[in-house]
Short mmCIF file of C-alpha atoms in Angstrom, two decimals:
data_model
loop_
_atom_site.label_atom_id
_atom_site.label_comp_id
_atom_site.label_asym_id
_atom_site.label_seq_id
_atom_site.Cartn_x
_atom_site.Cartn_y
_atom_site.Cartn_z
CA MET A 967 87.09 -217.68 25.01
CA THR A 968 86.12 -218.91 28.42
CA ASN A 969 83.84 -221.82 29.28
CA SER A 970 81.04 -219.49 30.36
CA ASP A 971 80.99 -217.92 26.86
CA PHE A 972 79.71 -221.33 25.50
CA PHE A 973 76.62 -221.25 27.85
CA ASP A 974 75.15 -217.91 26.87
CA ARG A 975 73.06 -219.24 23.87
CA ARG A 976 70.14 -217.61 22.18
CA LEU A 977 67.53 -219.37 19.93
CA VAL A 978 67.42 -217.99 16.46
CA ALA A 979 65.66 -218.75 13.12
CA THR A 980 67.84 -219.59 9.89
CA GLY A 981 67.12 -219.01 6.30
CA ASP A 982 65.13 -222.31 5.77
CA GLY A 983 63.00 -221.74 8.79
CA SER A 984 64.92 -224.21 11.03
CA HIS A 985 66.42 -223.14 14.42
CA SER A 986 69.97 -222.47 15.38
CA LEU A 987 71.79 -221.25 18.50
CA TYR A 988 73.73 -217.94 18.68
CA LEU A 989 76.69 -217.29 21.07
CA PRO A 990 76.81 -213.58 21.54
CA ALA A 991 80.01 -213.55 23.36
CA CYS A 992 81.86 -214.61 20.25
CA ASN A 993 79.40 -213.80 17.46
CA GLU A 994 79.19 -217.47 16.48
CA HIS A 995 76.27 -219.40 15.24
CA TYR A 996 75.86 -223.23 15.75
CA HIS A 997 74.80 -223.62 12.09
CA SER A 998 74.67 -221.60 8.88
CA SER A 999 72.34 -218.77 8.93
CA HIS A 1000 71.25 -219.70 5.50
CA GLY A 1001 69.65 -222.76 6.87
CA ALA A 1002 70.63 -225.07 9.69
CA LEU A 1003 68.69 -227.97 8.37
CA ARG A 1004 69.89 -227.68 4.84
CA GLU A 1005 73.48 -227.23 5.76
CA SER A 1006 73.44 -230.51 8.01
CA GLN A 1007 71.72 -232.51 5.35
CA HIS A 1008 73.97 -231.36 2.75
CA ILE A 1009 77.30 -231.84 4.54
CA PHE A 1010 76.81 -234.52 7.09
CA ILE A 1011 74.11 -236.71 5.48
CA GLY A 1012 74.64 -236.20 1.69
CA CYS A 1013 78.47 -235.91 1.70
CA GLY A 1014 78.99 -238.34 4.81
CA TYR A 1015 76.25 -240.75 5.66
CA ASP A 1016 75.00 -241.43 2.23
CA GLU A 1017 78.59 -241.89 0.99
CA MET A 1018 79.33 -244.55 3.59
CA ALA A 1019 76.08 -246.23 4.11
CA VAL A 1020 76.08 -247.84 0.61
CA ASN A 1021 78.97 -250.29 1.65
CA ALA A 1022 78.41 -250.36 5.37
CA GLY A 1023 77.87 -254.12 5.44
CA GLY A 1024 74.91 -253.78 7.78
CA ARG A 1025 76.64 -251.71 10.51
CA LEU A 1026 77.98 -248.11 10.43
CA ARG A 1027 79.96 -246.65 13.33
CA ILE A 1028 79.95 -242.82 13.47
CA LEU A 1029 81.79 -240.48 15.66
CA GLU A 1030 80.59 -236.89 15.95
CA VAL A 1031 82.82 -234.03 17.24
CA GLY A 1032 80.34 -231.55 18.52
CA PHE A 1033 76.98 -232.97 19.23
CA GLY A 1034 75.58 -229.42 19.78
CA THR A 1035 71.82 -229.24 19.22
CA GLY A 1036 71.57 -232.75 18.18
CA LEU A 1037 70.51 -231.97 14.67
CA ASN A 1038 73.20 -234.30 12.91
CA ALA A 1039 72.21 -237.07 15.10
CA LEU A 1040 68.45 -236.64 14.29
CA LEU A 1041 69.01 -236.48 10.63
CA THR A 1042 71.28 -239.57 10.86
CA TRP A 1043 68.50 -241.40 12.82
CA GLU A 1044 66.03 -240.47 10.06
CA ARG A 1045 68.19 -241.72 7.35
CA CYS A 1046 69.00 -244.91 9.28
CA ASP A 1047 65.32 -245.43 9.90
CA GLN A 1048 64.78 -245.51 6.10
CA GLY A 1049 67.63 -247.93 5.38
CA SER A 1050 68.91 -251.27 6.48
CA SER A 1051 72.23 -250.52 8.27
CA ALA A 1052 72.35 -250.34 12.06
CA VAL A 1053 74.14 -247.24 13.37
CA GLU A 1054 76.24 -246.94 16.37
CA TYR A 1055 76.60 -243.22 16.96
CA VAL A 1056 79.06 -241.77 19.58
CA ALA A 1057 78.81 -237.97 20.07
CA ILE A 1058 81.34 -235.86 21.95
CA GLU A 1059 80.20 -232.65 23.52
CA ALA A 1060 82.07 -230.48 26.04
CA PHE A 1061 79.21 -227.76 26.50
CA PRO A 1062 75.90 -229.63 26.44
CA VAL A 1063 72.68 -227.92 25.45
CA THR A 1064 70.14 -228.13 28.19
CA VAL A 1065 67.00 -230.29 27.76
CA GLU A 1066 64.87 -227.19 28.23
CA LEU A 1067 66.69 -225.29 25.40
CA ALA A 1068 66.65 -228.39 23.15
CA SER A 1069 62.94 -228.76 23.56
CA GLN A 1070 62.45 -225.33 21.96
CA LEU A 1071 64.24 -226.35 18.70
CA ASN A 1072 61.94 -226.98 15.64
CA TYR A 1073 63.95 -229.79 13.86
CA ALA A 1074 61.55 -232.57 14.40
CA SER A 1075 58.68 -230.57 13.07
CA CYS A 1076 60.70 -230.01 9.84
CA LEU A 1077 60.94 -233.77 9.17
CA ALA A 1078 58.25 -236.10 7.74
CA SER A 1079 58.68 -238.96 10.38
CA PRO A 1080 55.97 -238.82 12.94
CA ALA A 1081 58.53 -240.34 15.50
CA ALA A 1082 60.96 -237.58 15.00
CA GLN A 1083 59.76 -235.43 17.95
CA GLU A 1084 59.93 -238.41 20.48
CA ILE A 1085 63.43 -239.40 19.19
CA PHE A 1086 64.79 -235.95 19.38
CA ALA A 1087 63.61 -235.49 22.89
CA ALA A 1088 65.02 -238.79 23.89
CA MET A 1089 68.32 -237.92 22.34
CA HIS A 1090 68.52 -235.00 24.87
CA GLN A 1091 67.15 -236.78 27.80
CA CYS A 1092 69.07 -239.95 27.64
CA SER A 1093 71.97 -240.15 30.27
CA TRP A 1094 75.57 -239.32 29.26
CA GLY A 1095 78.08 -242.05 29.30
CA ILE A 1096 75.35 -244.83 28.72
CA TRP A 1097 74.28 -246.27 25.39
CA GLY A 1098 70.70 -245.48 24.51
CA HIS A 1099 68.70 -247.48 21.87
CA LEU A 1100 66.40 -245.28 19.86
CA GLY A 1101 64.47 -247.65 17.54
CA GLU A 1102 65.62 -251.03 16.26
CA ASN A 1103 68.86 -249.86 14.40
CA PHE A 1104 69.97 -246.69 16.03
CA SER A 1105 72.27 -246.65 19.18
CA LEU A 1106 73.48 -243.41 20.72
CA LEU A 1107 76.33 -242.79 23.23
CA LYS A 1108 76.85 -239.20 24.32
CA LEU A 1109 80.16 -238.31 26.05
CA GLN A 1110 80.57 -235.05 27.94
CA THR A 1111 84.11 -234.60 27.37
CA ARG A 1112 86.69 -232.70 25.04
CA ILE A 1113 88.07 -234.46 21.98
CA GLU A 1114 91.44 -233.82 23.55
CA ASP A 1115 90.43 -236.19 26.46
CA PHE A 1116 88.54 -238.84 24.42
CA GLU A 1117 90.02 -242.26 24.17
CA PRO A 1118 88.44 -244.22 21.40
CA VAL A 1119 88.22 -247.94 21.56
CA ASP A 1120 86.61 -249.34 18.32
CA PRO A 1121 87.51 -247.94 14.87
CA TYR A 1122 84.99 -245.58 13.19
CA ASP A 1123 83.66 -245.58 9.63
CA LEU A 1124 82.56 -241.99 9.58
CA VAL A 1125 83.35 -238.89 11.39
CA TYR A 1126 81.24 -235.73 11.64
CA PHE A 1127 83.68 -232.97 12.44
CA ASP A 1128 81.27 -230.10 13.57
CA ALA A 1129 83.29 -228.19 16.12
CA PHE A 1130 83.00 -224.40 16.38
CA SER A 1131 84.92 -222.59 13.89
CA PRO A 1132 88.85 -222.40 13.88
CA PRO A 1133 88.79 -218.68 15.09
CA ILE A 1134 86.66 -219.74 18.12
CA GLN A 1135 88.27 -223.17 18.93
CA PRO A 1136 91.58 -223.16 17.18
CA GLU A 1137 92.89 -225.93 19.38
CA LEU A 1138 90.35 -228.43 17.74
CA TRP A 1139 91.55 -228.02 14.21
CA THR A 1140 95.19 -228.90 14.71
CA ARG A 1141 97.36 -231.74 13.31
CA ILE A 1142 97.30 -233.23 16.77
CA ILE A 1143 93.59 -233.60 16.86
CA PHE A 1144 93.39 -235.04 13.21
CA ASP A 1145 96.09 -237.55 13.98
CA LYS A 1146 94.02 -238.76 16.77
CA LEU A 1147 90.96 -239.04 14.60
CA TYR A 1148 93.05 -240.80 11.82
CA ARG A 1149 94.18 -243.47 14.40
CA CYS A 1150 90.58 -244.21 15.37
CA MET A 1151 89.11 -244.51 11.85
CA ARG A 1152 89.12 -247.77 9.78
CA PRO A 1153 90.82 -247.75 6.36
CA GLY A 1154 88.38 -246.26 3.77
CA ALA A 1155 86.61 -244.19 6.58
CA VAL A 1156 85.59 -240.59 5.96
CA LEU A 1157 85.57 -237.40 7.79
CA VAL A 1158 83.37 -234.69 6.76
CA THR A 1159 83.30 -231.02 8.01
CA TYR A 1160 81.95 -227.60 6.78
CA CYS A 1161 85.50 -226.12 7.15
CA ALA A 1162 87.46 -225.57 3.93
CA LYS A 1163 90.25 -223.16 5.22
CA GLY A 1164 93.63 -223.72 3.83
CA GLU A 1165 95.36 -224.39 7.18
CA VAL A 1166 92.74 -226.99 8.09
CA LYS A 1167 93.20 -228.87 4.91
CA ARG A 1168 97.05 -228.71 5.36
CA ASN A 1169 96.60 -230.32 8.78
CA LEU A 1170 94.35 -233.02 7.47
CA LYS A 1171 96.79 -233.77 4.61
CA ALA A 1172 99.80 -233.81 6.94
CA GLY A 1173 97.93 -236.31 9.09
CA GLY A 1174 97.73 -238.77 6.09
CA PHE A 1175 94.11 -238.04 4.74
CA LEU A 1176 93.19 -237.82 1.20
CA LEU A 1177 91.22 -234.63 0.56
CA GLU A 1178 88.27 -233.82 -1.52
CA SER A 1179 86.86 -230.38 -1.86
CA LEU A 1180 83.05 -230.58 -2.52
CA PRO A 1181 80.41 -227.86 -3.32
CA GLY A 1182 78.97 -226.54 -0.14
CA PRO A 1183 75.32 -225.77 0.80
CA PRO A 1184 73.73 -222.33 0.21
CA GLY A 1185 76.07 -219.55 1.51
CA LYS A 1186 79.30 -221.78 1.35
CA ARG A 1187 81.34 -222.26 -1.71
CA GLU A 1188 82.95 -225.54 -0.63
CA ILE A 1189 83.31 -228.05 2.15
CA THR A 1190 85.85 -230.76 2.99
CA ARG A 1191 85.84 -234.68 2.84
CA ALA A 1192 88.83 -236.50 4.15
CA ARG A 1193 89.36 -240.18 3.54
CA LYS A 1194 91.75 -242.54 5.26
CA PRO A 1195 93.39 -244.55 2.69
#
């Protein structure tokens, strides 16, 4: 894969009516073809945010590896807006989606919140490398960098690991990367990912994580949740 392969992106509809992006150079979708919205809600919100927000103590620090279309961030903002915890959300993305392409995605119209469209647009329009405040309790910092070059400062409570699949970006699913993430997570913190491949699980386990195999969304038998003891 070359960097240019990640910028030839086409808008597609998925099984639940929500959009995704397709990379023809590597035959890779950003989300499940069975339903982008349904997949993100199940994995990152249901198995990640909802699990950690219960005992957040008023503040939840989230790191997303693979900001992509911004869907996970939007769904997290929506859940945060319904709760009481303040969220500090740091998103890493090496190949940002353009504001023009993001404006064509229909995620906001799939949600009940009347503010979703404005918030989603602001997420893509806000500057990289500068904290943006989207509502009273949600702050977003987008970093245009690779996870290999990311230098975390404060510990995180929750990691959304949403990189492209291991065949496309094998360098992101290694013991080296998971060791880095382990070090920047507080004890009890959780990492959630759609990937349940044996090699990925072995790398997580070798890095010290305690693993759970959880039922996946439609079209996927299981997903992985990894907890730092």
